[in-house]
Amino acid sequence: MSDYDIGKAFEKIENELIASMIRNLSRHRAEESKLGIEWSQWQAEQLKALEVYKRKNSKRFTVQYNSINEHIRRALRDSYNDGGTKQERQILQAIKRGFKGKNKPAFTGVAETTGEFFKTNERKLNSLIKATTQDMKKAEIAVLRMANDQYRKVIFNAQVMANTGAGTYAKAVDMATKDFLSAGINCIQYRNGRRVNIKSYAEMALRTANKRAYLQGEGAKRQKWGIYTVILNKRGNPCPLCAPFVGRVFIDDVWSGGPKDGISPVTGIKYPLLSEAIKKGLYHPNCKDAHTTYFEGISTPPENSQYTADELDELAERYNNTQKQNYAQNEAERMERMSKFSLDKDNKRAYGARAEQWREKAEELEKDISNEAESSKPKIVNTDSVVDKQIIDSSDYRKMFDKLGENSKTTRSIFQQAKAILNHRSGSNFEDLSFIDSVTGKFLTRTDYSVQKQCVPSKSMMAMVKKAKPNTVIAIHNHPNSSVPSLDDINSAWKKKYKYGIIACHNGSIFKYKIVGDYNQGFVDFLLDKLNSCIYNEDIDTVNKILESLKKQNIEMEVFLWK
């Protein structure tokens, strides 16, 4: 369960709490007579309903909270193990390139034995898990408490609103719930006074904790090999807080146990401490930047890796534009919530219209950001991933998409998006992602993601998936190395309930994958690796057998190879 999935789970709980409250307000309406609305009797009925509401929610959501918290514990351990595994692979590859790594673990400080070393790191991980889950439990309790308090306020405020001129019961209740529906259950308050709902808090907290767990896993493996130097990677859109540290080498004294004097035991060169950079803002909550190991004698800082003053100004402007897009997206969600839960029909229509305006504004800003980032986006020239334009411009390539089984309009849209993605990413190691709603024909594409061999949907794209009916959205992205769908692709298709996914390969081949049920991730990962190998070796008989094995795992995959 990713940070997005955790956030979505809490959003669902928040919506259920609000929906339950609104149902009670709608079901137990106050009686209207010539003398006006009988508020006293209505308030008595609603106070009884409030007590039932409190008992049911406490019992119902405690079970959900326990399940979510267990997912959080598991996610942090997975991030820790993933960080350690990938880091060890990186170290072994560096040794092959000539890095003089130590053959046995090197320890510093009190960790003198292998057992004590692993106990120390286990304690660090357990402390992180405990702190994260305890904070989450406090937030979970606050959600229920705030929902109860807001319900009580609405019960007493409805009569006040009626006395100010609300003509009907529905309008009076809408006036009483307006502020609450506008803000949502914003029960989390930060030090600066800003209040957020539990969905935003959970996504931030888990994203931050996951990063720290991953960095702990990496650091533990570095410490085992006596490596303490790291370099902060350059990416397409760093935040202003982290940009000044990009391209600089640090001694990792936070996760790798590096020497506090900053002097490398390998070369004797003094580097700044990572802990000092963190004090100045690096790795703030919600941070998306990351560092990698700097192998002294092997790694070379990329040329022009640090940002100039002009580039920093440009990044700050781009960051501000992104914040405007986030604001528009949040306003659209706020108006949708008010439209959904208002009782008065006129209010529903008015809020719905404003939600659509904000949604269009958010999509417009997102396209502007993509266009602005195009010129400054990092690109890697990779001759192996150059797309042969004669292939994708040919009628034979176009006809391959007819095999997908869609109507002509949807087929044409899929082909056009795939071709645009391949033209854009030809000769690079980057990926674009496009969503097509097979019911409405609407599509959104992200072209600005600047992490190699990865693609992540934008907020507008996630909103599109959320709004669409399950199993109606088709996802298309490219694979620069022309490989089969990865396990991450499979997991994403299953979690987001795609109709199916399409991989447009740079060599002209196409993969279609549809997930129809649960599957064994470990076994599927093994099958995908084997499928890659067999396609490369042109072992078509074995390819067909693997496709049958995948089908038994509820993964229906079709392979269209370019010849």
XYZ file of C-alpha atoms in Angstrom:
563
model
C 0.000 0.000 0.000
C 1.685 3.224 -1.188
C 1.427 6.692 0.366
C -1.209 7.469 -2.281
C -3.231 4.346 -1.341
C -3.035 5.212 2.371
C -4.189 8.752 1.609
C -7.024 7.401 -0.500
C -8.113 5.074 2.336
C -8.290 7.996 4.761
C -10.104 10.135 2.184
C -12.699 7.377 1.904
C -13.120 7.329 5.701
C -13.507 11.125 5.770
C -16.129 11.004 3.006
C -18.009 8.209 4.773
C -18.117 10.214 8.006
C -19.465 13.280 6.195
C -21.899 11.219 4.100
C -23.275 9.493 7.205
C -23.832 12.857 8.881
C -25.555 14.331 5.815
C -27.765 11.221 5.481
C -28.966 11.733 9.053
C -29.651 15.407 8.389
C -31.509 14.545 5.190
C -33.444 11.586 6.647
C -34.594 13.240 9.900
C -35.897 16.484 8.469
C -37.516 19.093 10.718
C -41.265 19.473 10.296
C -42.411 22.690 8.691
C -45.745 24.307 9.647
C -47.433 27.683 9.227
C -45.656 28.793 12.391
C -42.255 27.807 11.005
C -39.886 24.887 11.493
C -40.130 22.798 14.687
C -36.443 23.060 15.622
C -36.648 21.857 19.245
C -38.069 18.458 18.374
C -35.641 18.143 15.447
C -32.644 18.959 17.645
C -33.679 16.303 20.163
C -33.929 13.707 17.379
C -30.579 14.708 15.921
C -28.828 14.527 19.299
C -30.051 10.946 19.631
C -28.796 10.243 16.098
C -25.442 11.792 17.075
C -24.961 9.277 19.904
C -25.649 6.400 17.483
C -23.298 8.031 14.950
C -20.495 8.186 17.533
C -20.866 4.545 18.644
C -21.089 3.132 15.125
C -18.122 5.119 13.808
C -15.908 4.251 16.751
C -16.587 0.541 16.279
C -16.475 0.558 12.492
C -13.407 2.693 11.842
C -11.244 1.277 14.623
C -11.026 -1.935 12.569
C -10.096 0.041 9.428
C -7.519 2.077 11.337
C -5.836 -1.092 12.629
C -5.625 -2.454 9.078
C -4.170 0.818 7.745
C -1.599 1.004 10.540
C -0.473 -2.542 9.791
C -0.040 -1.577 6.126
C 2.077 1.395 7.244
C 4.352 -0.858 9.335
C 4.750 -3.246 6.414
C 5.383 -0.416 3.922
C 8.183 1.046 6.059
C 9.879 -2.347 6.432
C 9.566 -2.936 2.679
C 11.139 0.478 1.977
C 14.006 -0.290 4.362
C 14.682 -3.680 2.745
C 14.327 -2.231 -0.752
C 16.868 0.489 0.037
C 19.368 -2.057 1.365
C 18.943 -4.460 -1.539
C 19.318 -1.819 -4.255
C 22.279 -0.232 -2.473
C 24.153 -3.532 -2.226
C 23.554 -4.141 -5.925
C 24.983 -0.667 -6.666
C 28.057 -1.355 -4.523
C 28.757 -4.686 -6.233
C 28.445 -3.038 -9.650
C 30.904 -0.319 -8.554
C 33.382 -2.993 -7.418
C 33.220 -4.528 -10.902
C 34.116 -1.092 -12.303
C 37.175 -0.875 -10.077
C 35.951 0.484 -6.758
C 38.147 -0.799 -3.929
C 35.388 -1.785 -1.520
C 36.159 -3.676 1.637
C 35.538 -7.389 1.560
C 34.089 -7.473 5.043
C 31.838 -5.062 6.914
C 33.497 -2.034 8.478
C 31.996 -0.738 11.707
C 32.330 2.492 13.615
C 31.295 3.596 17.085
C 29.795 1.043 19.448
C 28.754 -1.465 16.788
C 31.674 -3.899 17.086
C 30.082 -7.145 15.979
C 27.828 -8.151 13.103
C 25.016 -9.003 15.511
C 25.294 -5.673 17.304
C 25.418 -3.835 13.962
C 22.121 -5.315 12.801
C 20.529 -4.817 16.232
C 21.414 -1.121 16.054
C 19.791 -0.714 12.641
C 16.750 -2.739 13.693
C 16.301 -0.411 16.684
C 16.482 2.628 14.387
C 13.860 1.160 12.061
C 11.581 0.173 14.938
C 11.843 3.701 16.361
C 10.804 5.169 13.000
C 7.855 2.745 12.687
C 6.744 3.436 16.264
C 6.921 7.226 15.874
C 5.019 7.135 12.559
C 2.218 4.839 13.757
C 1.798 6.696 17.060
C 1.418 10.011 15.236
C -1.054 8.372 12.874
C -3.119 7.008 15.780
C -3.388 10.503 17.266
C -4.598 11.804 13.913
C -7.116 8.952 13.589
C -8.642 9.746 16.983
C -8.778 13.444 16.063
C -10.787 12.640 12.913
C -13.600 10.944 14.842
C -13.594 13.597 17.554
C -13.825 16.435 15.040
C -16.613 14.701 13.091
C -18.630 14.400 16.313
C -17.982 18.039 17.266
C -18.949 19.321 13.824
C -22.166 17.273 13.837
C -23.083 18.807 17.208
C -22.362 22.332 15.905
C -24.545 21.777 12.846
C -27.447 20.626 15.020
C -27.465 23.888 16.963
C -26.412 26.204 14.137
C -29.174 25.140 11.726
C -31.843 27.033 13.720
C -29.592 30.107 13.900
C -29.173 30.037 10.130
C -32.927 29.652 9.655
C -33.503 32.757 11.777
C -31.100 34.749 9.563
C -33.329 34.241 6.555
C -32.850 30.735 5.135
C -36.220 29.965 3.591
C -36.217 26.181 3.729
C -34.873 23.386 5.889
C -32.388 22.371 3.162
C -30.995 25.900 2.845
C -30.710 26.262 6.632
C -28.755 23.001 6.935
C -26.537 23.934 3.972
C -25.699 27.248 5.648
C -24.902 25.414 8.893
C -22.643 22.883 7.140
C -21.025 25.307 4.667
C -17.826 26.040 6.612
C -17.420 22.404 7.608
C -17.894 21.057 4.075
C -15.586 23.740 2.702
C -12.718 22.761 4.994
C -13.448 19.046 5.376
C -12.303 17.250 8.526
C -9.156 19.372 8.833
C -8.235 18.085 12.271
C -4.429 18.289 11.845
C -2.760 21.591 12.694
C 0.910 22.259 11.903
C 3.200 24.532 13.896
C 2.635 27.423 11.486
C -1.117 27.261 12.151
C -2.029 25.647 8.824
C -4.758 23.017 9.093
C -5.038 19.986 6.783
C -7.264 16.925 6.545
C -6.065 13.450 7.425
C -5.671 12.431 3.768
C -3.089 15.175 3.156
C -1.397 14.498 6.475
C -1.254 10.727 5.930
C 0.239 11.107 2.430
C 2.845 13.556 3.744
C 3.691 11.499 6.844
C 3.990 8.175 5.015
C 5.905 9.655 2.053
C 8.378 11.231 4.491
C 8.667 8.114 6.676
C 9.034 5.855 3.617
C 11.900 8.011 2.347
C 13.608 7.866 5.742
C 13.159 4.088 5.944
C 14.590 3.702 2.439
C 17.546 5.945 3.281
C 18.084 3.974 6.497
C 18.253 0.745 4.482
C 20.713 2.308 2.029
C 22.776 3.785 4.828
C 23.010 0.529 6.742
C 24.412 -1.194 3.650
C 26.897 1.649 3.041
C 28.034 1.490 6.640
C 28.555 -2.244 6.302
C 31.026 -1.586 3.461
C 32.647 1.456 5.047
C 31.287 3.921 2.456
C 30.149 7.316 3.735
C 30.084 9.686 0.744
C 26.840 10.547 -1.058
C 25.824 13.020 -3.769
C 22.440 14.693 -4.191
C 20.925 13.954 -7.589
C 19.806 16.583 -10.056
C 16.207 16.249 -11.172
C 13.869 18.241 -13.335
C 11.927 20.176 -10.720
C 13.531 20.278 -7.245
C 11.946 22.457 -4.590
C 13.697 25.752 -3.724
C 14.749 24.405 -0.300
C 16.711 21.479 -1.757
C 18.039 22.985 -5.000
C 21.140 24.618 -3.383
C 22.371 21.161 -2.281
C 22.049 19.484 -5.699
C 25.292 18.181 -7.187
C 27.232 18.442 -3.908
C 29.048 15.558 -2.217
C 28.359 15.003 1.497
C 29.551 12.764 4.299
C 26.436 10.866 5.357
C 26.641 11.079 9.147
C 22.882 10.549 9.485
C 22.161 7.119 7.980
C 25.592 5.700 7.060
C 27.396 6.521 10.325
C 29.976 8.734 8.579
C 32.698 10.539 10.580
C 31.494 13.718 12.273
C 34.612 15.637 11.234
C 33.540 15.263 7.577
C 36.883 13.773 6.515
C 36.636 10.806 4.151
C 38.607 7.809 5.492
C 39.262 6.774 1.861
C 40.790 9.963 0.409
C 41.193 12.299 3.378
C 39.086 14.930 1.597
C 36.799 16.954 3.866
C 33.172 17.144 2.739
C 30.180 18.970 4.284
C 28.009 16.877 6.612
C 24.603 15.693 5.447
C 23.199 16.490 8.896
C 24.053 20.175 8.416
C 22.264 20.251 5.055
C 19.195 18.677 6.680
C 19.205 21.401 9.351
C 19.090 23.961 6.525
C 16.017 22.386 4.885
C 17.135 19.337 2.913
C 14.734 16.367 3.193
C 11.872 18.434 4.557
C 8.432 16.792 4.855
C 7.104 15.731 1.438
C 10.586 16.087 -0.095
C 11.043 14.294 -3.429
C 14.795 14.765 -3.785
C 17.234 11.929 -3.050
C 20.928 11.168 -2.847
C 22.970 8.244 -4.167
C 26.316 6.776 -3.199
C 29.373 8.702 -4.333
C 32.111 6.148 -5.010
C 35.383 8.028 -4.597
C 37.747 7.250 -7.447
C 34.882 5.927 -9.590
C 32.068 8.491 -9.475
C 32.534 11.886 -11.026
C 30.173 14.756 -10.216
C 28.116 15.486 -13.359
C 29.297 18.479 -15.343
C 27.352 21.622 -14.489
C 25.518 19.609 -11.816
C 24.985 22.548 -9.481
C 22.334 25.118 -10.317
C 23.305 28.664 -11.255
C 21.563 31.700 -9.728
C 19.448 32.122 -12.882
C 18.455 28.456 -12.813
C 17.459 28.748 -9.156
C 15.217 31.716 -10.007
C 13.658 29.711 -12.833
C 13.093 26.738 -10.519
C 11.458 28.993 -7.920
C 9.082 30.332 -10.578
C 8.267 26.809 -11.755
C 7.691 25.742 -8.149
C 5.266 28.660 -7.641
C 3.374 27.656 -10.797
C 3.116 24.113 -9.473
C 1.699 25.488 -6.211
C -0.929 27.404 -8.208
C -1.875 24.195 -9.995
C -2.138 22.375 -6.653
C -4.350 25.185 -5.342
C -6.675 24.901 -8.339
C -6.833 21.121 -7.885
C -7.666 21.489 -4.179
C -10.352 24.086 -4.952
C -11.921 21.715 -7.475
C -12.021 18.949 -4.846
C -13.468 21.383 -2.268
C -16.279 22.475 -4.590
C -17.018 18.868 -5.541
C -17.366 17.988 -1.840
C -19.742 20.905 -1.246
C -21.802 19.986 -4.304
C -22.009 16.341 -3.301
C -23.099 16.923 0.290
C -25.367 19.984 -0.032
C -29.090 19.316 0.434
C -30.458 22.228 -1.588
C -30.586 21.536 -5.346
C -29.635 25.111 -6.305
C -26.557 24.910 -4.085
C -25.607 21.558 -5.612
C -25.736 23.016 -9.130
C -23.811 26.169 -8.204
C -21.007 24.309 -6.440
C -20.871 21.726 -9.245
C -20.378 24.459 -11.857
C -17.584 26.051 -9.830
C -15.934 22.651 -9.369
C -15.868 22.162 -13.137
C -14.322 25.636 -13.618
C -11.550 24.879 -11.125
C -10.973 21.461 -12.692
C -10.483 23.041 -16.121
C -8.164 25.641 -14.580
C -6.081 22.916 -12.913
C -5.746 20.991 -16.184
C -4.815 24.170 -18.049
C -2.104 25.020 -15.498
C -0.789 21.457 -15.630
C -0.359 21.696 -19.406
C 1.406 25.054 -19.029
C 3.809 23.566 -16.477
C 4.582 20.656 -18.819
C 5.311 23.040 -21.682
C 7.528 25.261 -19.507
C 9.508 22.272 -18.241
C 10.057 20.861 -21.736
C 13.035 23.054 -22.605
C 14.871 22.533 -19.284
C 14.004 18.878 -18.710
C 17.101 16.661 -18.416
C 17.540 14.299 -21.352
C 19.852 11.383 -21.840
C 20.961 10.548 -25.351
C 20.657 6.798 -25.672
C 21.181 5.376 -29.145
C 19.589 2.078 -28.072
C 16.279 3.806 -27.358
C 16.043 5.873 -30.547
C 12.688 5.170 -32.197
C 12.706 4.288 -35.887
C 10.278 6.852 -37.339
C 9.678 4.636 -40.381
C 8.205 1.993 -38.076
C 5.744 4.187 -36.155
C 4.761 6.090 -39.320
C 3.970 2.866 -41.200
C 0.497 1.480 -41.860
C 1.608 -1.898 -40.458
C 2.345 -0.290 -37.081
C -1.021 1.481 -37.164
C -2.796 -1.818 -37.864
C -1.228 -3.429 -34.771
C -3.550 -1.275 -32.634
C -6.631 -2.751 -34.353
C -5.851 -5.978 -32.459
C -6.656 -4.308 -29.111
C -10.392 -4.886 -29.623
C -11.586 -1.274 -29.193
C -13.945 0.804 -31.315
C -12.373 2.889 -34.065
C -12.443 6.166 -32.090
C -10.716 4.712 -29.021
C -8.254 2.768 -31.185
C -7.292 5.950 -33.032
C -6.829 7.793 -29.720
C -4.600 5.028 -28.291
C -2.478 4.996 -31.453
C -2.109 8.786 -31.476
C -1.080 8.915 -27.821
C 1.402 6.037 -28.219
C 2.955 7.648 -31.282
C 3.217 11.045 -29.568
C 4.896 9.446 -26.543
C 7.420 7.581 -28.704
C 8.246 10.688 -30.734
C 8.740 12.704 -27.557
C 10.920 10.170 -25.697
C 12.948 8.840 -28.629
C 16.617 8.579 -27.687
C 16.043 9.052 -23.962
C 15.598 6.905 -20.853
C 12.485 8.778 -19.754
C 8.832 7.763 -19.920
C 5.544 9.552 -20.616
C 2.174 8.351 -19.332
C -1.264 8.828 -20.883
C -4.726 7.993 -19.512
C -7.678 7.547 -21.882
C -11.243 7.254 -20.559
C -12.742 4.649 -22.886
C -16.279 5.871 -22.041
C -15.937 9.649 -22.499
C -12.928 9.658 -24.837
C -11.166 12.213 -22.628
C -7.398 11.839 -22.259
C -4.623 13.345 -20.136
C -0.878 12.891 -20.629
C 2.102 13.618 -18.403
C 5.250 14.512 -20.336
C 7.363 16.248 -17.688
C 8.365 13.456 -15.296
C 12.159 13.485 -15.115
C 13.144 10.312 -13.276
C 14.644 7.693 -15.582
C 12.535 4.665 -16.494
C 9.629 5.737 -14.308
C 6.294 7.397 -14.895
C 3.908 8.747 -12.260
C 0.426 10.132 -12.987
C -0.221 13.785 -12.181
C -2.889 14.911 -9.698
C -5.304 15.678 -12.541
C -4.752 12.196 -13.951
C -5.399 10.615 -10.544
C -8.556 12.696 -10.239
C -9.598 11.397 -13.660
C -9.118 7.761 -12.534
C -11.008 8.438 -9.324
C -13.923 10.039 -11.184
C -14.125 7.360 -13.887
C -15.928 4.080 -13.399
C -13.654 1.133 -12.499
C -12.105 -0.708 -15.458
C -12.739 2.077 -17.978
C -9.405 3.939 -18.036
C -6.690 2.747 -20.433
C -3.102 3.578 -19.400
C -0.347 3.943 -22.017
C 3.353 4.483 -21.400
C 6.618 3.752 -23.172
C 9.518 1.474 -22.249
C 12.800 2.889 -23.627
C 14.490 -0.529 -23.349
C 11.473 -2.201 -25.026
C 10.952 -4.553 -22.083
C 7.767 -6.301 -20.990
C 5.488 -4.748 -18.331
C 7.196 -4.640 -14.943
C 5.733 -5.851 -11.658
C 5.182 -2.181 -10.750
C 3.142 -1.781 -13.953
C 1.039 -4.818 -13.011
C 0.521 -3.582 -9.443
C -0.444 -0.110 -10.640
C -2.997 -1.489 -13.121
C -4.573 -3.620 -10.376
C -4.673 -0.909 -7.707
C -5.987 1.825 -10.013
C -8.455 -0.554 -11.699
C -7.380 0.135 -15.283
C -9.379 -1.375 -18.107
C -5.927 -2.452 -19.266
C -2.450 -1.083 -19.764
C -0.413 -0.597 -22.944
C 3.386 -0.587 -23.227
C 4.582 1.160 -26.394
C 8.136 -0.112 -26.921
C 10.811 1.920 -28.669
C 11.523 -1.022 -31.019
C 7.910 -1.038 -32.303
C 6.535 -3.887 -30.179
C 3.387 -3.476 -28.069
C 2.320 -5.192 -24.839
C -1.265 -5.203 -23.577
C -1.903 -6.328 -19.979
C -5.161 -6.683 -18.084
C -5.485 -7.723 -14.422
C -8.641 -9.644 -13.531
C -7.887 -10.816 -9.970
C -5.325 -11.360 -7.224
C -1.909 -12.798 -8.078
C 1.301 -13.977 -6.464
C 3.693 -11.047 -6.851
C 6.884 -13.056 -6.422
C 5.889 -15.659 -8.997
C 4.634 -13.021 -11.442
C 7.913 -11.104 -11.131
C 9.776 -14.329 -11.967
C 7.540 -14.952 -15.004
C 8.028 -11.410 -16.314
C 11.821 -11.736 -16.103
C 11.630 -15.041 -17.962
C 9.296 -13.546 -20.573
C 11.776 -10.749 -21.247
C 14.560 -13.256 -21.781
C 12.514 -15.497 -24.087
C 11.364 -12.569 -26.259
C 14.969 -11.404 -26.560
C 16.028 -14.935 -27.614
C 12.980 -15.255 -29.925
C 11.814 -18.396 -28.113
C 8.163 -17.994 -29.124
C 7.007 -21.414 -27.857
C 8.194 -20.616 -24.341
C 6.713 -17.116 -24.632
C 3.276 -18.656 -25.225
C 3.711 -20.994 -22.245
C 4.629 -18.068 -19.982
C 1.589 -16.138 -21.184
C -0.556 -19.136 -20.164
C 1.114 -19.182 -16.742
C 0.419 -15.461 -16.332
C -3.212 -16.043 -17.273
C -3.492 -18.561 -14.429
C -2.258 -15.736 -12.185
C -5.182 -13.543 -13.407
C -2.935 -11.517 -15.730
C -4.123 -11.507 -19.331
C -1.231 -10.359 -21.499
C -1.028 -10.019 -25.259
C 2.290 -9.582 -27.070
C 2.477 -7.842 -30.456
C 6.088 -8.055 -31.633
C 7.369 -5.872 -34.426
C 9.094 -7.919 -37.096
